[in-house]
Short mmCIF file of C-alpha atoms in Angstrom, two decimals:
data_model
loop_
_atom_site.label_atom_id
_atom_site.label_comp_id
_atom_site.label_asym_id
_atom_site.label_seq_id
_atom_site.Cartn_x
_atom_site.Cartn_y
_atom_site.Cartn_z
CA MET Q 261 72.17 26.85 10.92
CA TYR Q 262 72.73 24.80 7.79
CA ASP Q 263 75.35 25.80 5.26
CA VAL Q 264 72.96 25.22 2.35
CA ILE Q 265 69.29 24.35 2.07
CA ILE Q 266 68.28 22.94 -1.30
CA ALA Q 267 64.61 23.23 -2.22
CA GLY Q 268 63.77 20.31 -4.48
CA GLY Q 269 64.95 16.71 -4.43
CA GLY Q 270 65.00 15.94 -8.14
CA PRO Q 271 68.15 15.17 -10.12
CA THR Q 272 69.45 18.76 -9.98
CA GLY Q 273 68.97 19.08 -6.23
CA MET Q 274 70.45 15.68 -5.45
CA MET Q 275 73.43 16.23 -7.77
CA LEU Q 276 74.10 19.55 -6.07
CA ALA Q 277 73.79 17.99 -2.61
CA GLY Q 278 76.40 15.41 -3.52
CA GLU Q 279 78.77 18.04 -4.95
CA LEU Q 280 78.52 20.17 -1.82
CA ARG Q 281 79.08 17.21 0.48
CA LEU Q 282 82.31 16.36 -1.35
CA HIS Q 283 83.63 19.58 0.19
CA GLY Q 284 82.18 19.02 3.66
CA VAL Q 285 79.34 21.53 3.26
CA GLY Q 286 76.36 20.90 5.55
CA VAL Q 287 73.32 20.28 3.30
CA LEU Q 288 69.61 19.87 3.87
CA VAL Q 289 67.39 18.89 0.92
CA LEU Q 290 63.70 19.76 1.25
CA GLU Q 291 61.46 17.79 -1.11
CA ARG Q 292 57.77 18.64 -1.35
CA ASP Q 293 56.57 15.17 -2.37
CA PRO Q 294 56.39 12.61 0.45
CA GLU Q 295 57.38 9.75 -1.87
CA PRO Q 296 59.56 9.55 -5.02
CA THR Q 297 57.57 9.93 -8.22
CA LYS Q 298 57.00 6.99 -10.54
CA VAL Q 299 56.41 9.26 -13.54
CA VAL Q 300 59.19 8.82 -16.10
CA ARG Q 301 59.59 12.32 -17.53
CA ALA Q 302 63.15 11.84 -18.76
CA LEU Q 303 64.70 8.74 -20.24
CA GLY Q 304 68.39 9.25 -20.66
CA LEU Q 305 71.77 10.78 -19.91
CA HIS Q 306 73.69 12.51 -22.67
CA VAL Q 307 77.45 12.34 -23.17
CA ARG Q 308 78.40 15.23 -20.89
CA SER Q 309 76.23 13.96 -18.04
CA ILE Q 310 77.73 10.50 -18.48
CA GLU Q 311 81.18 12.08 -18.20
CA VAL Q 312 80.05 13.92 -15.06
CA MET Q 313 79.01 10.63 -13.48
CA ASP Q 314 82.35 9.12 -14.44
CA GLN Q 315 84.20 12.08 -12.91
CA ARG Q 316 82.45 11.41 -9.61
CA GLY Q 317 82.76 7.62 -9.62
CA LEU Q 318 79.05 7.04 -10.20
CA LEU Q 319 79.01 5.75 -13.75
CA ASP Q 320 79.12 2.03 -12.93
CA ARG Q 321 75.93 2.43 -10.90
CA PHE Q 322 74.18 4.07 -13.84
CA LEU Q 323 75.48 1.59 -16.42
CA ALA Q 324 74.08 -1.25 -14.32
CA HIS Q 325 70.56 0.17 -14.73
CA GLY Q 326 70.70 1.62 -18.24
CA ARG Q 327 71.11 0.70 -21.89
CA GLN Q 328 73.57 2.29 -24.28
CA HIS Q 329 72.20 3.70 -27.53
CA PRO Q 330 73.83 5.44 -30.52
CA VAL Q 331 73.88 9.24 -30.37
CA GLY Q 332 72.41 9.67 -33.86
CA GLY Q 333 68.93 11.05 -34.52
CA LEU Q 334 68.86 13.40 -31.52
CA PHE Q 335 68.24 16.70 -33.29
CA ALA Q 336 64.51 17.11 -34.04
CA ALA Q 337 64.35 13.32 -34.51
CA VAL Q 338 66.03 13.67 -37.92
CA ASP Q 339 66.96 10.10 -38.82
CA MET Q 340 70.74 10.39 -38.98
CA PRO Q 341 73.49 8.02 -37.82
CA ALA Q 342 76.02 9.06 -35.21
CA PRO Q 343 78.87 11.28 -36.45
CA GLN Q 344 82.02 9.47 -37.46
CA ARG Q 345 84.01 11.01 -34.61
CA ILE Q 346 82.89 12.34 -31.22
CA ASP Q 347 85.44 13.75 -28.79
CA THR Q 348 84.63 11.52 -25.83
CA THR Q 349 85.32 8.08 -24.43
CA HIS Q 350 81.55 7.70 -23.91
CA PRO Q 351 80.03 8.09 -27.40
CA TYR Q 352 76.52 6.93 -26.49
CA VAL Q 353 73.24 7.93 -24.88
CA LEU Q 354 72.45 6.03 -21.69
CA GLY Q 355 68.79 5.09 -21.60
CA ILE Q 356 67.70 5.13 -17.98
CA PRO Q 357 64.33 6.15 -16.45
CA GLN Q 358 64.37 9.36 -14.44
CA PRO Q 359 63.10 7.70 -11.22
CA VAL Q 360 66.21 5.50 -11.31
CA THR Q 361 68.44 8.53 -11.86
CA ASP Q 362 66.71 10.27 -8.97
CA ARG Q 363 67.26 7.27 -6.70
CA LEU Q 364 70.93 6.82 -7.58
CA LEU Q 365 71.73 10.50 -7.03
CA SER Q 366 69.74 10.50 -3.78
CA GLU Q 367 71.67 7.47 -2.53
CA HIS Q 368 74.95 9.14 -3.46
CA ALA Q 369 74.04 12.35 -1.62
CA THR Q 370 72.93 10.39 1.45
CA GLU Q 371 76.12 8.31 1.47
CA LEU Q 372 78.11 11.55 1.53
CA GLY Q 373 76.09 12.82 4.50
CA ALA Q 374 73.36 15.03 3.03
CA GLU Q 375 70.14 15.26 5.05
CA ILE Q 376 66.95 14.73 3.03
CA ARG Q 377 63.48 15.57 4.32
CA ARG Q 378 60.50 14.50 2.22
CA GLY Q 379 57.06 16.01 2.53
CA HIS Q 380 58.45 19.48 3.27
CA ALA Q 381 57.93 22.46 0.98
CA VAL Q 382 59.24 26.03 1.10
CA ALA Q 383 56.56 28.68 1.66
CA GLY Q 384 58.60 31.80 2.43
CA LEU Q 385 62.10 33.29 2.34
CA SER Q 386 63.79 36.26 3.95
CA GLN Q 387 67.47 37.23 3.71
CA ASP Q 388 69.87 39.20 5.87
CA ASP Q 389 73.63 39.69 5.92
CA ASP Q 390 74.26 36.37 7.67
CA GLY Q 391 71.87 33.96 6.00
CA VAL Q 392 68.40 33.04 4.81
CA THR Q 393 65.35 32.18 6.88
CA VAL Q 394 63.20 29.53 5.22
CA GLU Q 395 59.54 29.28 6.16
CA LEU Q 396 58.11 25.80 5.70
CA ALA Q 397 54.62 25.14 4.38
CA ASP Q 398 51.72 24.01 6.58
CA GLY Q 399 53.07 25.82 9.62
CA ALA Q 400 56.00 23.41 9.98
CA GLY Q 401 58.27 26.14 11.30
CA THR Q 402 61.36 27.90 10.01
CA LEU Q 403 64.95 26.96 9.24
CA ARG Q 404 68.13 28.97 8.75
CA ALA Q 405 70.88 28.51 6.19
CA ARG Q 406 73.81 30.52 4.92
CA TYR Q 407 72.59 29.93 1.35
CA VAL Q 408 69.50 28.51 -0.34
CA VAL Q 409 69.31 26.99 -3.82
CA GLY Q 410 65.97 26.61 -5.58
CA CYS Q 411 65.93 23.35 -7.54
CA ASP Q 412 62.15 23.15 -7.27
CA GLY Q 413 61.12 22.89 -10.91
CA GLY Q 414 59.47 25.03 -13.54
CA ARG Q 415 56.81 26.31 -11.13
CA SER Q 416 59.55 27.18 -8.64
CA THR Q 417 58.27 28.67 -5.41
CA VAL Q 418 61.77 29.94 -4.64
CA ARG Q 419 61.98 31.85 -7.92
CA LYS Q 420 58.54 33.41 -7.36
CA LEU Q 421 59.40 34.40 -3.80
CA LEU Q 422 62.53 36.14 -5.06
CA GLY Q 423 60.50 38.02 -7.69
CA ILE Q 424 62.88 36.94 -10.45
CA ALA Q 425 61.31 37.43 -13.85
CA PHE Q 426 60.83 34.34 -16.02
CA PRO Q 427 60.39 35.73 -19.54
CA GLY Q 428 59.71 33.59 -22.59
CA GLU Q 429 56.81 32.07 -24.49
CA PRO Q 430 53.83 30.15 -23.11
CA SER Q 431 52.91 26.72 -24.42
CA ARG Q 432 51.41 26.56 -27.88
CA VAL Q 433 50.97 22.79 -28.01
CA ASP Q 434 50.55 20.06 -25.41
CA THR Q 435 51.66 16.45 -25.60
CA LEU Q 436 50.30 13.43 -23.73
CA LEU Q 437 52.72 10.95 -22.19
CA GLY Q 438 52.11 7.77 -20.23
CA GLU Q 439 52.82 4.12 -19.62
CA MET Q 440 50.12 1.57 -20.44
CA ARG Q 441 49.40 -1.74 -22.12
CA LEU Q 442 48.51 -2.00 -25.82
CA ASP Q 443 46.41 -4.79 -27.30
CA VAL Q 444 47.84 -4.89 -30.82
CA PRO Q 445 50.35 -7.30 -32.37
CA PRO Q 446 53.89 -5.88 -32.57
CA GLU Q 447 53.84 -5.98 -36.37
CA THR Q 448 50.64 -3.91 -36.45
CA LEU Q 449 52.13 -1.37 -34.06
CA ALA Q 450 55.28 -1.16 -36.18
CA THR Q 451 53.23 -0.48 -39.31
CA VAL Q 452 51.19 2.25 -37.61
CA MET Q 453 54.32 3.83 -36.15
CA ALA Q 454 56.12 3.90 -39.48
CA GLU Q 455 53.20 5.54 -41.24
CA VAL Q 456 52.36 8.18 -38.62
CA ARG Q 457 55.97 9.16 -37.89
CA ARG Q 458 56.59 10.01 -41.51
CA THR Q 459 55.19 13.43 -40.59
CA GLN Q 460 54.24 13.40 -36.88
CA LYS Q 461 57.36 13.08 -34.72
CA ARG Q 462 55.45 13.66 -31.46
CA PHE Q 463 53.93 10.20 -31.70
CA GLY Q 464 55.39 6.91 -30.59
CA ALA Q 465 55.08 3.76 -28.49
CA MET Q 466 58.22 2.31 -26.97
CA PRO Q 467 58.12 -1.19 -25.44
CA LEU Q 468 59.30 -1.33 -21.85
CA GLY Q 469 60.02 -5.05 -21.84
CA ASP Q 470 57.23 -6.14 -19.49
CA GLY Q 471 54.21 -5.92 -21.77
CA ALA Q 472 53.77 -2.18 -21.19
CA TYR Q 473 54.59 0.69 -23.52
CA ARG Q 474 55.64 4.30 -23.10
CA VAL Q 475 53.18 6.15 -25.34
CA ILE Q 476 53.39 9.73 -26.59
CA VAL Q 477 50.78 11.51 -28.71
CA PRO Q 478 49.87 15.16 -29.43
CA ALA Q 479 47.14 16.53 -27.18
CA GLU Q 480 44.07 18.43 -28.31
CA GLY Q 481 44.54 22.06 -27.35
CA VAL Q 482 46.49 23.49 -24.44
CA ALA Q 483 45.53 22.55 -20.87
CA GLU Q 484 44.82 25.28 -18.34
CA ASP Q 485 46.39 23.17 -15.58
CA ARG Q 486 49.03 20.58 -16.51
CA THR Q 487 49.15 19.27 -12.97
CA VAL Q 488 45.82 17.57 -13.76
CA PRO Q 489 46.68 14.33 -15.60
CA PRO Q 490 44.79 13.32 -18.73
CA THR Q 491 42.30 10.47 -18.62
CA LEU Q 492 42.75 7.18 -20.42
CA GLU Q 493 39.81 8.08 -22.66
CA GLU Q 494 41.57 11.32 -23.63
CA PHE Q 495 44.60 9.25 -24.58
CA ARG Q 496 42.47 6.85 -26.65
CA HIS Q 497 40.70 9.74 -28.38
CA GLN Q 498 43.99 11.33 -29.40
CA LEU Q 499 45.44 8.01 -30.57
CA ARG Q 500 42.42 7.45 -32.80
CA LYS Q 501 42.68 11.00 -34.12
CA VAL Q 502 46.42 10.85 -34.88
CA ALA Q 503 46.95 7.17 -35.71
CA GLY Q 504 43.47 6.01 -36.73
CA THR Q 505 43.42 3.46 -33.87
CA ASP Q 506 43.62 3.57 -30.10
CA LEU Q 507 45.99 0.58 -30.22
CA GLY Q 508 43.89 -1.14 -27.58
CA ALA Q 509 45.33 1.11 -24.88
CA HIS Q 510 44.38 0.02 -21.34
CA ALA Q 511 45.73 -0.52 -17.81
CA PRO Q 512 47.66 2.75 -17.47
CA ARG Q 513 50.42 2.95 -14.87
CA TRP Q 514 50.56 6.74 -15.01
CA LEU Q 515 49.43 9.46 -17.40
CA SER Q 516 50.73 13.01 -17.77
CA ARG Q 517 50.92 15.94 -20.13
CA PHE Q 518 53.56 18.53 -20.93
CA GLY Q 519 53.70 21.73 -22.94
CA ASP Q 520 56.32 23.49 -25.04
CA ALA Q 521 56.70 26.66 -22.97
CA THR Q 522 60.14 28.21 -23.23
CA ARG Q 523 61.31 30.49 -20.40
CA LEU Q 524 64.62 31.59 -18.87
CA ALA Q 525 65.11 33.29 -15.50
CA GLU Q 526 66.57 36.78 -15.83
CA ARG Q 527 69.16 35.97 -13.22
CA TYR Q 528 70.31 32.87 -11.37
CA ARG Q 529 71.23 34.63 -8.12
CA SER Q 530 69.58 37.04 -5.72
CA GLY Q 531 71.84 37.63 -2.74
CA ARG Q 532 72.20 34.37 -0.85
CA VAL Q 533 69.63 32.49 -2.94
CA LEU Q 534 70.36 30.81 -6.27
CA LEU Q 535 68.38 28.90 -8.90
CA ALA Q 536 69.29 25.75 -10.82
CA GLY Q 537 67.64 23.26 -13.16
CA ASP Q 538 64.04 23.80 -14.25
CA ALA Q 539 63.63 26.55 -11.64
CA ALA Q 540 65.94 28.60 -13.86
CA HIS Q 541 64.88 27.42 -17.33
CA ILE Q 542 62.12 25.44 -19.00
CA HIS Q 543 61.85 24.30 -22.59
CA PRO Q 544 60.31 21.54 -24.69
CA PRO Q 545 61.83 18.09 -24.11
CA THR Q 546 63.05 17.79 -27.71
CA GLY Q 547 66.51 16.28 -27.74
CA GLY Q 548 66.15 15.10 -24.13
CA GLN Q 549 68.18 18.00 -22.72
CA GLY Q 550 66.27 19.12 -19.61
CA LEU Q 551 67.48 16.73 -16.93
CA ASN Q 552 71.00 16.88 -18.33
CA LEU Q 553 71.05 20.67 -18.29
CA GLY Q 554 70.03 20.68 -14.62
CA VAL Q 555 72.64 18.12 -13.59
CA GLN Q 556 75.29 20.19 -15.35
CA ASP Q 557 74.06 23.36 -13.61
CA ALA Q 558 74.66 21.59 -10.29
CA PHE Q 559 78.09 20.43 -11.41
CA ASN Q 560 79.04 24.03 -12.21
CA LEU Q 561 77.58 25.52 -9.04
CA GLY Q 562 78.58 23.00 -6.39
CA TRP Q 563 82.31 23.67 -6.11
CA LYS Q 564 81.84 27.43 -6.40
CA LEU Q 565 79.29 27.60 -3.60
CA ALA Q 566 81.45 25.30 -1.48
CA ALA Q 567 84.45 27.61 -1.99
CA GLU Q 568 82.32 30.61 -0.97
CA ILE Q 569 81.25 28.86 2.22
CA ALA Q 570 84.82 27.75 2.98
CA GLY Q 571 85.99 31.36 2.68
CA HIS Q 572 88.54 30.93 -0.09
CA ALA Q 573 86.45 31.79 -3.16
CA PRO Q 574 87.95 34.58 -5.25
CA GLU Q 575 85.82 37.65 -5.88
CA GLY Q 576 83.16 36.97 -8.49
CA LEU Q 577 83.48 33.18 -8.46
CA LEU Q 578 79.90 32.58 -7.28
CA ASP Q 579 78.57 35.13 -9.77
CA SER Q 580 80.35 33.23 -12.55
CA TYR Q 581 77.71 30.53 -12.11
CA HIS Q 582 75.16 32.82 -13.77
CA THR Q 583 77.69 34.20 -16.24
CA GLU Q 584 78.57 30.71 -17.49
CA ARG Q 585 75.32 28.78 -17.23
CA HIS Q 586 72.77 31.39 -18.33
CA PRO Q 587 74.12 31.48 -21.93
CA VAL Q 588 74.21 27.67 -22.02
CA ALA Q 589 70.52 27.54 -21.11
CA ALA Q 590 69.72 30.28 -23.64
CA ASP Q 591 71.37 28.15 -26.33
CA VAL Q 592 69.33 25.10 -25.30
CA LEU Q 593 66.14 27.17 -25.45
CA ASN Q 594 67.06 28.31 -28.93
CA ASN Q 595 67.79 24.82 -30.23
CA THR Q 596 64.59 23.40 -28.73
CA ARG Q 597 62.59 26.20 -30.36
CA ALA Q 598 64.20 25.28 -33.66
CA GLN Q 599 63.51 21.59 -33.14
CA MET Q 600 59.85 22.19 -32.37
CA GLU Q 601 59.48 24.15 -35.60
CA LEU Q 602 61.18 21.34 -37.52
CA MET Q 603 58.76 18.82 -36.00
CA SER Q 604 55.70 20.69 -37.25
CA THR Q 605 53.59 18.92 -39.84
CA GLU Q 606 53.12 22.12 -41.86
CA PRO Q 607 54.63 22.19 -45.38
CA GLY Q 608 57.10 25.01 -44.68
CA PRO Q 609 58.78 23.43 -41.62
CA GLN Q 610 58.74 20.05 -43.39
CA ALA Q 611 60.66 21.59 -46.31
CA VAL Q 612 63.24 23.09 -43.92
CA ARG Q 613 63.48 19.71 -42.20
CA ARG Q 614 64.30 17.99 -45.49
CA LEU Q 615 66.96 20.62 -46.22
CA LEU Q 616 68.49 20.15 -42.76
CA ALA Q 617 68.60 16.39 -43.30
CA GLU Q 618 70.61 17.01 -46.48
CA LEU Q 619 73.02 19.28 -44.61
CA MET Q 620 73.44 16.70 -41.86
CA ASP Q 621 74.88 14.34 -44.45
CA PHE Q 622 78.00 16.45 -43.93
CA ASP Q 623 79.68 14.87 -40.91
CA ASP Q 624 80.84 18.23 -39.52
CA VAL Q 625 77.26 19.51 -39.43
CA ASN Q 626 75.98 16.31 -37.84
CA ARG Q 627 78.75 16.40 -35.22
CA TYR Q 628 78.15 20.08 -34.44
CA LEU Q 629 74.47 19.48 -33.70
CA ILE Q 630 75.16 16.31 -31.69
CA GLU Q 631 77.77 18.13 -29.58
CA LYS Q 632 75.23 20.88 -28.96
CA ILE Q 633 72.54 18.44 -27.81
CA THR Q 634 74.87 16.29 -25.69
CA GLY Q 635 76.56 19.20 -23.91
CA ILE Q 636 80.13 18.52 -24.96
CA GLY Q 637 80.21 21.55 -27.25
CA VAL Q 638 79.96 23.99 -24.32
CA ARG Q 639 82.82 26.47 -24.06
CA TYR Q 640 82.94 29.03 -21.27
CA ASP Q 641 84.51 32.40 -22.04
CA PHE Q 642 87.86 32.47 -20.26
CA GLY Q 643 89.35 35.00 -22.67
CA GLU Q 644 91.62 34.50 -25.64
CA GLY Q 645 93.62 31.32 -25.85
CA PRO Q 646 93.84 27.88 -27.45
CA GLU Q 647 90.65 26.18 -28.61
CA LEU Q 648 90.64 23.87 -25.57
CA LEU Q 649 90.58 26.78 -23.11
CA GLY Q 650 87.14 26.97 -21.49
CA ARG Q 651 86.05 23.57 -22.76
CA ARG Q 652 85.62 20.46 -20.68
CA MET Q 653 88.54 18.05 -20.82
CA ARG Q 654 87.73 14.58 -22.12
CA ASP Q 655 88.95 11.57 -20.18
CA VAL Q 656 92.50 10.43 -21.02
CA ASP Q 657 94.73 7.59 -19.91
CA LEU Q 658 97.49 8.38 -17.43
CA GLU Q 659 100.53 6.45 -16.32
CA LYS Q 660 98.41 5.41 -13.37
CA GLY Q 661 94.71 5.08 -14.16
CA ARG Q 662 92.56 7.66 -15.95
CA LEU Q 663 92.10 11.39 -15.65
CA TYR Q 664 88.46 11.14 -14.53
CA GLU Q 665 89.43 8.71 -11.79
CA ARG Q 666 91.73 11.41 -10.39
CA MET Q 667 88.90 13.97 -10.27
CA ARG Q 668 86.53 12.14 -7.92
CA THR Q 669 87.36 14.28 -4.90
CA GLY Q 670 85.86 17.37 -6.56
CA ARG Q 671 89.14 19.29 -6.40
CA GLY Q 672 90.98 21.15 -9.13
CA LEU Q 673 93.74 19.32 -10.99
CA LEU Q 674 96.99 20.33 -12.66
CA LEU Q 675 97.86 17.88 -15.43
CA ASP Q 676 101.57 18.56 -15.82
CA ARG Q 677 103.49 16.98 -18.71
CA THR Q 678 106.61 19.02 -17.90
CA GLY Q 679 106.99 17.68 -14.35
CA ARG Q 680 108.44 21.05 -13.35
CA LEU Q 681 105.37 22.87 -12.07
CA SER Q 682 103.95 23.17 -8.56
CA VAL Q 683 100.64 24.03 -6.84
CA THR Q 684 102.32 24.96 -3.55
CA GLY Q 685 99.94 27.25 -1.70
CA TRP Q 686 96.91 25.63 -3.30
CA ALA Q 687 97.63 21.97 -2.56
CA ASP Q 688 94.56 21.86 -0.31
CA ARG Q 689 92.38 22.69 -3.34
CA VAL Q 690 94.29 21.47 -6.40
CA ASP Q 691 95.86 18.07 -7.09
CA HIS Q 692 99.13 17.95 -9.02
CA VAL Q 693 99.44 15.09 -11.52
CA PRO Q 694 102.84 15.07 -13.25
CA ASP Q 695 102.59 12.75 -16.26
CA PRO Q 696 104.76 13.12 -19.39
CA THR Q 697 102.56 10.64 -21.31
CA ALA Q 698 99.21 12.40 -20.86
CA ALA Q 699 97.22 13.83 -23.74
CA PRO Q 700 96.53 16.39 -25.13
CA ASP Q 701 99.66 17.82 -26.70
CA ALA Q 702 100.06 20.73 -24.29
CA PRO Q 703 102.73 21.33 -21.64
CA ALA Q 704 100.26 21.62 -18.76
CA LEU Q 705 96.53 22.07 -18.14
CA LEU Q 706 94.79 23.47 -15.08
CA LEU Q 707 91.35 21.90 -14.67
CA ARG Q 708 88.59 23.27 -12.49
CA PRO Q 709 86.65 20.80 -10.32
CA ASP Q 710 84.01 20.61 -13.08
CA GLY Q 711 86.65 19.48 -15.58
CA HIS Q 712 86.80 22.67 -17.66
CA VAL Q 713 90.25 23.82 -18.76
CA ALA Q 714 91.09 27.06 -16.93
CA TRP Q 715 94.70 27.50 -18.06
CA ILE Q 716 97.11 26.10 -20.64
CA GLY Q 717 100.81 26.89 -20.39
CA HIS Q 718 104.27 25.86 -19.25
CA THR Q 719 105.73 28.44 -16.84
CA GLN Q 720 105.34 28.53 -13.07
CA GLN Q 721 104.96 32.30 -13.11
CA ASP Q 722 101.96 32.13 -15.47
CA LEU Q 723 100.37 29.26 -13.53
CA THR Q 724 100.80 31.09 -10.23
CA ALA Q 725 99.09 34.12 -11.74
CA HIS Q 726 96.07 32.04 -12.84
CA LEU Q 727 95.52 29.83 -9.77
CA PRO Q 728 93.94 32.62 -7.67
CA THR Q 729 91.40 33.34 -10.42
CA TRP Q 730 89.63 30.05 -9.70
CA PHE Q 731 90.94 28.85 -6.36
CA GLY Q 732 91.40 32.01 -4.32
CA PRO Q 733 94.49 33.24 -2.49
CA ALA Q 734 97.33 30.90 -1.67
CA GLY Q 735 97.27 29.25 1.71
CA THR Q 736 100.08 29.20 4.19
#
């Protein structure tokens, strides 16, 4: 019997596999597709995901394959510079194609000992008190696991098998996306782009550096089946309709379409089966939040599920995954709905867009929206306390190294400026870092394995009372 079977080998599933393996959890990843996809559905990591990679020692791998871009202009493509101040040591967007992200996370999970089987899909599930039986498609047999996590996308088989409702709105508009060559001079393309994007923000052609372009254009109508890719002629027709020219589009590498459906699973857990990533929430790609939201789901879930399997999770810890992440996804759905309205070419939304652009001239407004898009504005409800309580802790310098370097084991961490505190009883789950020079200006901080601040204080009695809330009973 496996500890955990993960259905879906995309970025969410592979991130989760790596997080579980940090704690010695036995993991099997089942991926339906026999080969990794070449379709580039997502193009970047936002600030919080970049921090996550830094916290796990993966950032150098990603930086080697990506390009850093300013964080301005993320909300509804409103042309605004980056805010003057962002509370992070990584104030940039990392442009990196999703297939590369998938590969790097897969390599990381494999290095840590995760088993990955491609060409295997889940067809059935049944639970009992001891575990979950997974039926494989095409008569490939059954497997057993203590827990199963569905990371199998917006059409999630796992979610459907559980009967979890997926309320929301269906697609109203479709968009075509693909990589192809364009036979127009760069200056002509720039002129066309500037004119069309004055009103139509769902149009663009981004050079990929090898003579090909990533092209996006509104589709005509809503497709009955988005798994069927558009034809090149459909692309050309829409380019002529929207831009007045097909830009000489030819030699496509891949073509796809996506809609703007917005749906959120009613619950993220049903007994021993959980949902993460697009299996739990889908929304338009405005602001580039989808992949990042899934990676951060995995970052929240991994240590909690590992603690449950190890037998030292406090009551309710695994359920806190839904409690914390469901509202975050609901907020993303709301902001993507708003962005889609602001990207409409109708006079009313265009007027609201102009008003928002004026408001974003105020740096506080600009920063608030950027922090929302990039994930660093998330605050979990840990009760009353200082503003930092419940928020993720930014990286800070220590007497020896950096905070994020000390978090790469996936354990909790006590950052102790007093030097008088102790994690005796929890030393197998929490690292103690006494450092009088560390920021911020607080006596001591207790960080969960996902970097969120769970306690701020200065007395041993108060700390000892809070440690079991997140790390279970003291050991011997």
